[in-house]
PDB file of C-alpha atoms in Angstrom:
ATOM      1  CA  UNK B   1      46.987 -44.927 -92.087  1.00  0.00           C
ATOM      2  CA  UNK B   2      46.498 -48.988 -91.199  1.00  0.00           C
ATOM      3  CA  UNK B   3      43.643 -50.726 -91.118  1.00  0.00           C
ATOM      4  CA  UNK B   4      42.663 -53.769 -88.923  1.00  0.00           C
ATOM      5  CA  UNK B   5      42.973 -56.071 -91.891  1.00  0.00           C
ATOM      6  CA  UNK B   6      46.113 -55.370 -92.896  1.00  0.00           C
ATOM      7  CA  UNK B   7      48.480 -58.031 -91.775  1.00  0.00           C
ATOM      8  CA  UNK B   8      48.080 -61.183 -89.937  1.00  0.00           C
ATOM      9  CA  UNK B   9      47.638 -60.428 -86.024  1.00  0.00           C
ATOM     10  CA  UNK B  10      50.708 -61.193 -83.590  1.00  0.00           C
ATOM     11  CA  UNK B  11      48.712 -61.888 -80.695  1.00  0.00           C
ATOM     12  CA  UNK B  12      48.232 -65.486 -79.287  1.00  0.00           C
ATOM     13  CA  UNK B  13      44.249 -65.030 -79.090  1.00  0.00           C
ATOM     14  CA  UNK B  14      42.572 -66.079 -82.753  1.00  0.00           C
ATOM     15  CA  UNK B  15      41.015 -62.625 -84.054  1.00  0.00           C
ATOM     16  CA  UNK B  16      36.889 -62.513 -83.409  1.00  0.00           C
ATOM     17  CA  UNK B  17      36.669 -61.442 -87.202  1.00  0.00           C
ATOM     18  CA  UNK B  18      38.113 -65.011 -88.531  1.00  0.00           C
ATOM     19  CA  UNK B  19      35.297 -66.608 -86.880  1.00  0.00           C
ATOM     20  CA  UNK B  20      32.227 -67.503 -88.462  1.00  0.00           C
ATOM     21  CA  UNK B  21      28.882 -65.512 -86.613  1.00  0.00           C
ATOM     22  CA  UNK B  22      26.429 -68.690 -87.597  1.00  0.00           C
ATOM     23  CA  UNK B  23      28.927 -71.722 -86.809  1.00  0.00           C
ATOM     24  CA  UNK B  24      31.598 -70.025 -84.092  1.00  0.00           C
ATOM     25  CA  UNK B  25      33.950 -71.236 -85.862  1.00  0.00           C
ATOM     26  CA  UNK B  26      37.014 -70.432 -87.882  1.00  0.00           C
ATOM     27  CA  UNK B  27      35.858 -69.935 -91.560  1.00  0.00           C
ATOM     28  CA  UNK B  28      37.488 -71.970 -94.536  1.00  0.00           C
ATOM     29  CA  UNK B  29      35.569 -70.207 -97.286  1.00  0.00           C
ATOM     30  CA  UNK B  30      34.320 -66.759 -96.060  1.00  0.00           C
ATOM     31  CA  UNK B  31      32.016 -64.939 -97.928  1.00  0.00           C
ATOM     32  CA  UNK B  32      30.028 -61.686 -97.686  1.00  0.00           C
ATOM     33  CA  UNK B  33      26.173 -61.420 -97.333  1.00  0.00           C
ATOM     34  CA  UNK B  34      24.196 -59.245 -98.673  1.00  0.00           C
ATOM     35  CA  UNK B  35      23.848 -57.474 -94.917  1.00  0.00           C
ATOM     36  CA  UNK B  36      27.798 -56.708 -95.143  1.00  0.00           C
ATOM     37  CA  UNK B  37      28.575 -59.504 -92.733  1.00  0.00           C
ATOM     38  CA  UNK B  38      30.926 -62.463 -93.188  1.00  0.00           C
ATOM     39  CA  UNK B  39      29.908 -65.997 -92.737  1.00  0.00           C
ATOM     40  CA  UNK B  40      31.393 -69.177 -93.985  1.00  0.00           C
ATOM     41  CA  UNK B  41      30.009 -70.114 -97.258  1.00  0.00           C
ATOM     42  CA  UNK B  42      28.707 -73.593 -96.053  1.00  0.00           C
ATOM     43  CA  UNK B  43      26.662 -72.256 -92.886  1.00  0.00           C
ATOM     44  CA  UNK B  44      25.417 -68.726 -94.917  1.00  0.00           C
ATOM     45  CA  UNK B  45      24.372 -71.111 -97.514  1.00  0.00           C
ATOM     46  CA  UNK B  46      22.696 -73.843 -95.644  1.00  0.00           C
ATOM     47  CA  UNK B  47      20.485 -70.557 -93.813  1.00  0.00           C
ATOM     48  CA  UNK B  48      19.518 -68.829 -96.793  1.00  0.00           C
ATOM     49  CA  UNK B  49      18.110 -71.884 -98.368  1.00  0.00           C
ATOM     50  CA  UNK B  50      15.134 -71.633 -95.994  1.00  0.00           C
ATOM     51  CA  UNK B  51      14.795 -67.725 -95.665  1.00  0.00           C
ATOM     52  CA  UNK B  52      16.100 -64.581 -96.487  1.00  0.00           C
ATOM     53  CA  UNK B  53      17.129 -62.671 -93.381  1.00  0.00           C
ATOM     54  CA  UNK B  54      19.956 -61.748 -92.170  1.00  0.00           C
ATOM     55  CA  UNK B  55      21.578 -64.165 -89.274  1.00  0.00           C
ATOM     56  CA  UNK B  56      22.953 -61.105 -86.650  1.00  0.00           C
ATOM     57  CA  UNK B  57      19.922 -58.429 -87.478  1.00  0.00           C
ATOM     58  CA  UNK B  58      16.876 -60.699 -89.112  1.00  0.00           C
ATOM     59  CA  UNK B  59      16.188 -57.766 -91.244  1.00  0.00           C
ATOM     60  CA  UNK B  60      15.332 -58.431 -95.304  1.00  0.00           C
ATOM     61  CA  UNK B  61      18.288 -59.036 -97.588  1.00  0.00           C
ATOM     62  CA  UNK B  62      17.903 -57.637-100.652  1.00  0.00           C
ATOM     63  CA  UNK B  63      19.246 -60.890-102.677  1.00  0.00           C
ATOM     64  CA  UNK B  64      20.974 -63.832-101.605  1.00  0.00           C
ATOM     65  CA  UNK B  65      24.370 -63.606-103.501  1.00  0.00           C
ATOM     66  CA  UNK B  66      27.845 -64.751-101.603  1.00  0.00           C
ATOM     67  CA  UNK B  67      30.963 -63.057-102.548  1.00  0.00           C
ATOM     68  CA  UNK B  68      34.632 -64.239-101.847  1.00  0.00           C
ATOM     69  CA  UNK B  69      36.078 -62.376 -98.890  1.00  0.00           C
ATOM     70  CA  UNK B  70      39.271 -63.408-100.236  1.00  0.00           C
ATOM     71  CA  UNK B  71      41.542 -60.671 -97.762  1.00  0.00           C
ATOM     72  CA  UNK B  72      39.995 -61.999 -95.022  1.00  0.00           C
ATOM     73  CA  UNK B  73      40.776 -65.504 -96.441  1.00  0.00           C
ATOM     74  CA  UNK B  74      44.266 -64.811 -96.650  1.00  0.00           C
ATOM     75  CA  UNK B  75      44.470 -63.561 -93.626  1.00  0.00           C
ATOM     76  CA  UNK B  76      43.261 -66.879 -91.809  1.00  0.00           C
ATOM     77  CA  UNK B  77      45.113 -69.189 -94.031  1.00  0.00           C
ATOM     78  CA  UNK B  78      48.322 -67.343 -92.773  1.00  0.00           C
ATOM     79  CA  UNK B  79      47.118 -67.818 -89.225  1.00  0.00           C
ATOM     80  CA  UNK B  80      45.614 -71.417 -89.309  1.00  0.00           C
ATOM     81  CA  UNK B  81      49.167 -72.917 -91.476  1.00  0.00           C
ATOM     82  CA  UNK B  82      51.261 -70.815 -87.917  1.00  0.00           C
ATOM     83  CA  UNK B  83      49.511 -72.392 -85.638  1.00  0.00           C
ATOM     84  CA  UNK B  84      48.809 -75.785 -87.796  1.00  0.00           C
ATOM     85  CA  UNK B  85      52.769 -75.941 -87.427  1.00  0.00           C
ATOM     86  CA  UNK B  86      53.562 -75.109 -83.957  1.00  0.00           C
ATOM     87  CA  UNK B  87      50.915 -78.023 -83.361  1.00  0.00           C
ATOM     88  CA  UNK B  88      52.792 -80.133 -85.220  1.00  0.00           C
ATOM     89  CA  UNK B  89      55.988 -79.335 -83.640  1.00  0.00           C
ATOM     90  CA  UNK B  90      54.595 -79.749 -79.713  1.00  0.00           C
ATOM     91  CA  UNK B  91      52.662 -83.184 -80.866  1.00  0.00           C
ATOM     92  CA  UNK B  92      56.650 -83.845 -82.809  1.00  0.00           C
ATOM     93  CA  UNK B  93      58.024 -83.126 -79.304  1.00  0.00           C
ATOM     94  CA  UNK B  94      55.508 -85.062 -77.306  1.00  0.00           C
ATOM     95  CA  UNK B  95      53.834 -82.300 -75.992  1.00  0.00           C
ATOM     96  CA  UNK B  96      56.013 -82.356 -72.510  1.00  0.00           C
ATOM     97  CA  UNK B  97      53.894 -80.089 -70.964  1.00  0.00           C
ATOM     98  CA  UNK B  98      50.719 -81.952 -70.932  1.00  0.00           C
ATOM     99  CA  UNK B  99      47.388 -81.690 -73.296  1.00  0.00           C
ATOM    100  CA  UNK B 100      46.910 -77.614 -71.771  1.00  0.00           C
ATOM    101  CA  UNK B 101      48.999 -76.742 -74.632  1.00  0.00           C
ATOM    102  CA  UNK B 102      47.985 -78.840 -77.383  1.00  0.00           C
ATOM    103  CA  UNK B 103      44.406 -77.759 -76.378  1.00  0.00           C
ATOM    104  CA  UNK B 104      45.296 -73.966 -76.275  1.00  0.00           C
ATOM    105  CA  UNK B 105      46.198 -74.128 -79.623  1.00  0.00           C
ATOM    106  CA  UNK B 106      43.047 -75.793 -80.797  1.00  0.00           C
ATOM    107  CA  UNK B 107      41.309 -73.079 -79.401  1.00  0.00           C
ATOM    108  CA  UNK B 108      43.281 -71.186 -81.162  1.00  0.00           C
ATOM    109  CA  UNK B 109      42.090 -72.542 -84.513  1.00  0.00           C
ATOM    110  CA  UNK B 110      44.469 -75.151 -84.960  1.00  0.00           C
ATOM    111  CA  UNK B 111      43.530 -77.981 -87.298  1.00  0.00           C
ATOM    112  CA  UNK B 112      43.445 -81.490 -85.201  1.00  0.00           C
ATOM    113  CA  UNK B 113      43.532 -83.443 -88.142  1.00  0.00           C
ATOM    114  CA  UNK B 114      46.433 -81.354 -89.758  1.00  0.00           C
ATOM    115  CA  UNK B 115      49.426 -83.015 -91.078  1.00  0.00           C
ATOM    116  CA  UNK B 116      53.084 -82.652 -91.368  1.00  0.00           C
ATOM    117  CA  UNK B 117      55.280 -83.105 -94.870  1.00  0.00           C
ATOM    118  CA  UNK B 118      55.278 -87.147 -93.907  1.00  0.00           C
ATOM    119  CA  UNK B 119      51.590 -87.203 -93.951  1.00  0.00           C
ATOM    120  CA  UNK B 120      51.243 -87.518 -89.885  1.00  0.00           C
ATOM    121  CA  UNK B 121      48.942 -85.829 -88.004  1.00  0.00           C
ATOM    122  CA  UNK B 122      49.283 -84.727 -84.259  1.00  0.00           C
ATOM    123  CA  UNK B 123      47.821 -88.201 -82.970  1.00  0.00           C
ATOM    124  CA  UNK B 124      50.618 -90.217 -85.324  1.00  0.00           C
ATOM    125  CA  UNK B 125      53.614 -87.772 -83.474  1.00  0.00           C
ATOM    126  CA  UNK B 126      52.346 -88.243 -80.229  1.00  0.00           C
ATOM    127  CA  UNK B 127      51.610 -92.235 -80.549  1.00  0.00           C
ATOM    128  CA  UNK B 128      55.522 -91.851 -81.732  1.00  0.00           C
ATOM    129  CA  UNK B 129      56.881 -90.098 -78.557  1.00  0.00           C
ATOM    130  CA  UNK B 130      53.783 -92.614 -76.359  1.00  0.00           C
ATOM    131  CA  UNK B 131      51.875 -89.943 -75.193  1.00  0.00           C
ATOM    132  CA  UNK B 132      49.005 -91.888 -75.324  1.00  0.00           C
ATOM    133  CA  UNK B 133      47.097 -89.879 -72.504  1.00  0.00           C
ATOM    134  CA  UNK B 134      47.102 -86.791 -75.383  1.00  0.00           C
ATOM    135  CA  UNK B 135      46.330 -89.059 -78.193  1.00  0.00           C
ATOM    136  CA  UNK B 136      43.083 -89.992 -76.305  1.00  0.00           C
ATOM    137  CA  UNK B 137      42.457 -86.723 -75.320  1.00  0.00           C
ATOM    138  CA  UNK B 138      42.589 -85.540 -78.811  1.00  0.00           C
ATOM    139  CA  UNK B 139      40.643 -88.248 -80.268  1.00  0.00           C
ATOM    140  CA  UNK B 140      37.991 -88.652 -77.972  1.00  0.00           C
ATOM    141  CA  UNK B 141      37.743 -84.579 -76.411  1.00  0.00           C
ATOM    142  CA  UNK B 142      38.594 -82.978 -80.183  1.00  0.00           C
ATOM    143  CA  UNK B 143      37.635 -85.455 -82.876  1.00  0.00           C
ATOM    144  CA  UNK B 144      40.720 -86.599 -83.650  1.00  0.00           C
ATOM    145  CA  UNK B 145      40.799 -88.608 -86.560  1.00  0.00           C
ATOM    146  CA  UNK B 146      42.618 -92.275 -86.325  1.00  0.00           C
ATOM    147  CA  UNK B 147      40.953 -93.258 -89.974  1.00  0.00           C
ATOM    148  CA  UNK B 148      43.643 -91.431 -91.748  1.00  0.00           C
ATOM    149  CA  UNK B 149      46.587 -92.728 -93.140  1.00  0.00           C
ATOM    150  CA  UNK B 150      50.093 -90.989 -93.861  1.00  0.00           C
ATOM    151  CA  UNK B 151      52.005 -90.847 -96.938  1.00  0.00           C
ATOM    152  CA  UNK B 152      53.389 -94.695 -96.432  1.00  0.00           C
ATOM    153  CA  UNK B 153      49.637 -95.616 -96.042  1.00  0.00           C
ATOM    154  CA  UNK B 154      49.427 -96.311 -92.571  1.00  0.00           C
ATOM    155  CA  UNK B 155      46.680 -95.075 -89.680  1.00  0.00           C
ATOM    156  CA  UNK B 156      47.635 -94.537 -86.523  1.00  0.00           C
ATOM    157  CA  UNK B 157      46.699 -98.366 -85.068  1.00  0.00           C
ATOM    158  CA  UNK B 158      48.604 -99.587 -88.427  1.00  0.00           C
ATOM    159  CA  UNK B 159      52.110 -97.521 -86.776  1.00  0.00           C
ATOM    160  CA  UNK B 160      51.267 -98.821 -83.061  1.00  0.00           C
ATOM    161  CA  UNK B 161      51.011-102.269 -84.430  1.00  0.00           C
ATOM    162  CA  UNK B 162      53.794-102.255 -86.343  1.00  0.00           C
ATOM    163  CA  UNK B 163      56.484-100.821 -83.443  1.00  0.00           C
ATOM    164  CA  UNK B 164      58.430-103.371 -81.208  1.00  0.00           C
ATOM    165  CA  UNK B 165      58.135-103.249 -78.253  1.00  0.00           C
ATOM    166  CA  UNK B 166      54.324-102.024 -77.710  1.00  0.00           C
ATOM    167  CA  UNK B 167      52.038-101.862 -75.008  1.00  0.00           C
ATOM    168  CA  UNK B 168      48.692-104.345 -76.210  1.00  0.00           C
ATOM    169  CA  UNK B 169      47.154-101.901 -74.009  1.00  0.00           C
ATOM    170  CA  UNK B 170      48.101 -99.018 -76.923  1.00  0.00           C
ATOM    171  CA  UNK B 171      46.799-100.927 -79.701  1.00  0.00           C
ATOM    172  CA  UNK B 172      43.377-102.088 -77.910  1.00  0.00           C
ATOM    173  CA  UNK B 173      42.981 -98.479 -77.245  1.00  0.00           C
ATOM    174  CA  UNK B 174      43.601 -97.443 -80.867  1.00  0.00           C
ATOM    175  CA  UNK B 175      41.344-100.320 -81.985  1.00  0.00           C
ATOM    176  CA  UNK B 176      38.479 -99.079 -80.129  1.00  0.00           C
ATOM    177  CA  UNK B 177      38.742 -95.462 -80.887  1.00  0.00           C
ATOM    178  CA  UNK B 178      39.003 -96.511 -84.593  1.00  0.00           C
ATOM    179  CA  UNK B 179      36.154 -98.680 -83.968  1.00  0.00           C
ATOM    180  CA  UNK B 180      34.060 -95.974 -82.587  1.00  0.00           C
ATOM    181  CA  UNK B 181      34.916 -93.135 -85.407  1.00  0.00           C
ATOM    182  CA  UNK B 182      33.757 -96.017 -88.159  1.00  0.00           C
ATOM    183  CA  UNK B 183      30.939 -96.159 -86.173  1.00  0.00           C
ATOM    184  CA  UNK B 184      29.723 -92.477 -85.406  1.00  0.00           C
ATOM    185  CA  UNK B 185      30.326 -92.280 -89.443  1.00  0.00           C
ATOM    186  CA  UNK B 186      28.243 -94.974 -90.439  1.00  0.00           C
ATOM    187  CA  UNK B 187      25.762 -93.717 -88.038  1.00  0.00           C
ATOM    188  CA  UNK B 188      26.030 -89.855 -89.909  1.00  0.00           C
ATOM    189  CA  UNK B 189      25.462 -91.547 -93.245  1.00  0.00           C
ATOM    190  CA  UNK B 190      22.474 -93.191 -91.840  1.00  0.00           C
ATOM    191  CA  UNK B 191      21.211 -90.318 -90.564  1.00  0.00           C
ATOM    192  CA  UNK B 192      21.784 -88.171 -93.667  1.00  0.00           C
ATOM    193  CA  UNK B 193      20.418 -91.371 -95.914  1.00  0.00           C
ATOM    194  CA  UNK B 194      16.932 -91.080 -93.571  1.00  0.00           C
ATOM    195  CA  UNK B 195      16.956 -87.581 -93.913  1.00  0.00           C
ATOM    196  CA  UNK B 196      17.235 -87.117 -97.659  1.00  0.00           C
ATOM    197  CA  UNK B 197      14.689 -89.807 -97.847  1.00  0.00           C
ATOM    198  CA  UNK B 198      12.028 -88.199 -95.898  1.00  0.00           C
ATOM    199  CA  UNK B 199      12.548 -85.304 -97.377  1.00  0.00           C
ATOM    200  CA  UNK B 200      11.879 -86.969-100.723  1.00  0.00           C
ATOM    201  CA  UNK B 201       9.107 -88.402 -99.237  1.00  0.00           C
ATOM    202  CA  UNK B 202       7.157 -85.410 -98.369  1.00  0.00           C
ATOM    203  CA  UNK B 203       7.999 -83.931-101.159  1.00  0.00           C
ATOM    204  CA  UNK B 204       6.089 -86.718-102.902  1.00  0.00           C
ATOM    205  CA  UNK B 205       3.332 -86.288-100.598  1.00  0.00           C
ATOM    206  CA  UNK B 206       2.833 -83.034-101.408  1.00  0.00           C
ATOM    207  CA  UNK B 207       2.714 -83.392-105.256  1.00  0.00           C
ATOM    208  CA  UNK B 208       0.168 -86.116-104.944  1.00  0.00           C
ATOM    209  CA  UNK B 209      -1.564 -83.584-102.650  1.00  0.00           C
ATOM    210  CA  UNK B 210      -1.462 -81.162-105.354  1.00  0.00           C
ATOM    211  CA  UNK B 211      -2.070 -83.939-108.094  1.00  0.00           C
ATOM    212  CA  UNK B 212      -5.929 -84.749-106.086  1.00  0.00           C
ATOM    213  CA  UNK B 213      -6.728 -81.164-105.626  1.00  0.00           C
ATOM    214  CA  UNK B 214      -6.302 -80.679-109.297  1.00  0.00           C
ATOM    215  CA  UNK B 215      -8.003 -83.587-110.627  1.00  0.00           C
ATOM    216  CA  UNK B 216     -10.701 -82.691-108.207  1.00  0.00           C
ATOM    217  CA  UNK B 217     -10.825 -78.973-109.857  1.00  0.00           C
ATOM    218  CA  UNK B 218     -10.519 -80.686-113.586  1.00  0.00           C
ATOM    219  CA  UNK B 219     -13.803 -82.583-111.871  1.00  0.00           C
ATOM    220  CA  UNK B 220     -15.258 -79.909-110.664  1.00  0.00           C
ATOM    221  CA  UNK B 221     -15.029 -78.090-114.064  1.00  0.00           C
ATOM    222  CA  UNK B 222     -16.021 -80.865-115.953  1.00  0.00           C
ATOM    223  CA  UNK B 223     -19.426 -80.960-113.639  1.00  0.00           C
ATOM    224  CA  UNK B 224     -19.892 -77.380-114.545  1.00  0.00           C
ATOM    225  CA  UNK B 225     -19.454 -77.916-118.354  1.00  0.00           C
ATOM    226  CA  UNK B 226     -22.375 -80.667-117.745  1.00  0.00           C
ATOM    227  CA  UNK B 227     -24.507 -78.788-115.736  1.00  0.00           C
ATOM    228  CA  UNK B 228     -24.111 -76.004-118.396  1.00  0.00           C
ATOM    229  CA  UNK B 229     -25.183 -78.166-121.075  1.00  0.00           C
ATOM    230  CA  UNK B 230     -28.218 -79.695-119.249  1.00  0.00           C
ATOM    231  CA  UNK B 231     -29.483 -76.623-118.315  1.00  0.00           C
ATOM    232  CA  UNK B 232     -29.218 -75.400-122.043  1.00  0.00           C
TER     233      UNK B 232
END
């Protein structure tokens, strides 16, 4: 008798079961809840630390362990390094047919950022073949990213800049989506940086809160003890 977990689906359409309930996303790490669901590790993780409920029925959990779903791990490793590679071989070929392709298989759980055995990624191939109309679109419609380098050290503006003959138009382009990824990441960091420190903050506040309230009790106490001692 088979099971649905079994072997790695055939179909073109990314299984509903490899995606993560909390993000909507394909999972990395999956990991079972104590409510018999499977969540990615991160996301599970990150909702437990401020309750204990489940995400799908918001009953009680019982405890908050994670354990490994390791067969469903497999199963979306084998699927992710398929379609990781026929991504790699449409960006390789310049995707011909346009971005509908390269942007079916992202929906399909493709990796943007994966990369081939020379270190490229998709962006690299394509900038190779100048389909610069799907570098953009994969940059600036699926995050893209032009801050990594392959395995002769160079980025994607480093390539562009080094080919002869090439469009200044090309490497402007790639300057300013570099630009703008440095950017949006210094602006994360900032943002993360403001929120650890407020965080700290009030959790400052709130021991000096706690610090008053018992210095005023130790007060209080010591007013009794006088009191007590009057009166005697």
């Amino acid at each position: 008798m088979s099971t649905p977990m079994a072997s790695a689906p055939e179909s073109s359409r990314m299984p509903d079961e490899y995606t993560c309930p909390i993000t909507h996303e394909m999972m990395r790490d999956p990991v079972f809840a104590a409510d018999g669901h499977t969540y990615e590790r991160a996301a599970i993780a990150t909702w437990l630390g401020t309750r204990q409920t489940s995400p799908l029925s918001n009953a009680r959990l019982p405890h908050k362990a994670l354990v490994p779903n390791r067969a469903l791990k497999t199963l979306i490793d084998k699927w992710r390094g398929r379609i990781d590679a026929e991504l790699l071989a449409l960006a390789a070929a310049g995707a011909p047919s346009g971005t509908a392709a390269l942007e079916a298989l992202l929906d399909r759980g493709a990796d943007v950022n994966t990369r081939d055995g020379e270190g490229r990624t998709p962006v690299m191939l394509l900038l190779q073949r100048d389909n610069i109309g799907a570098v953009r679109c994969l940059a600036r419609g699926h995050c893209a990213s032009l801050l990594i380098r392959n395995d002769a050290g160079l980025t994607a503006l480093d390539m562009a800049q080094a080919s002869s003959p090439r469009e200044p138009a090309v490497v402007t382009l790639l300057a300013r989506l570099e630009r703008e990824e440095r950017e949006k990441e210094k602006r994360d960091k900032d943002h993360e940086a403001n929120a650890r420190a407020e965080h700290n903050n009030g959790g400052g506040r709130g021991n000096a809160g706690n610090g008053i309230g018992g210095n005023g009790g130790n007060g209080g106490n010591g007013g009794n003890w006088l009191l007590n001692n009057l009166n005697n």
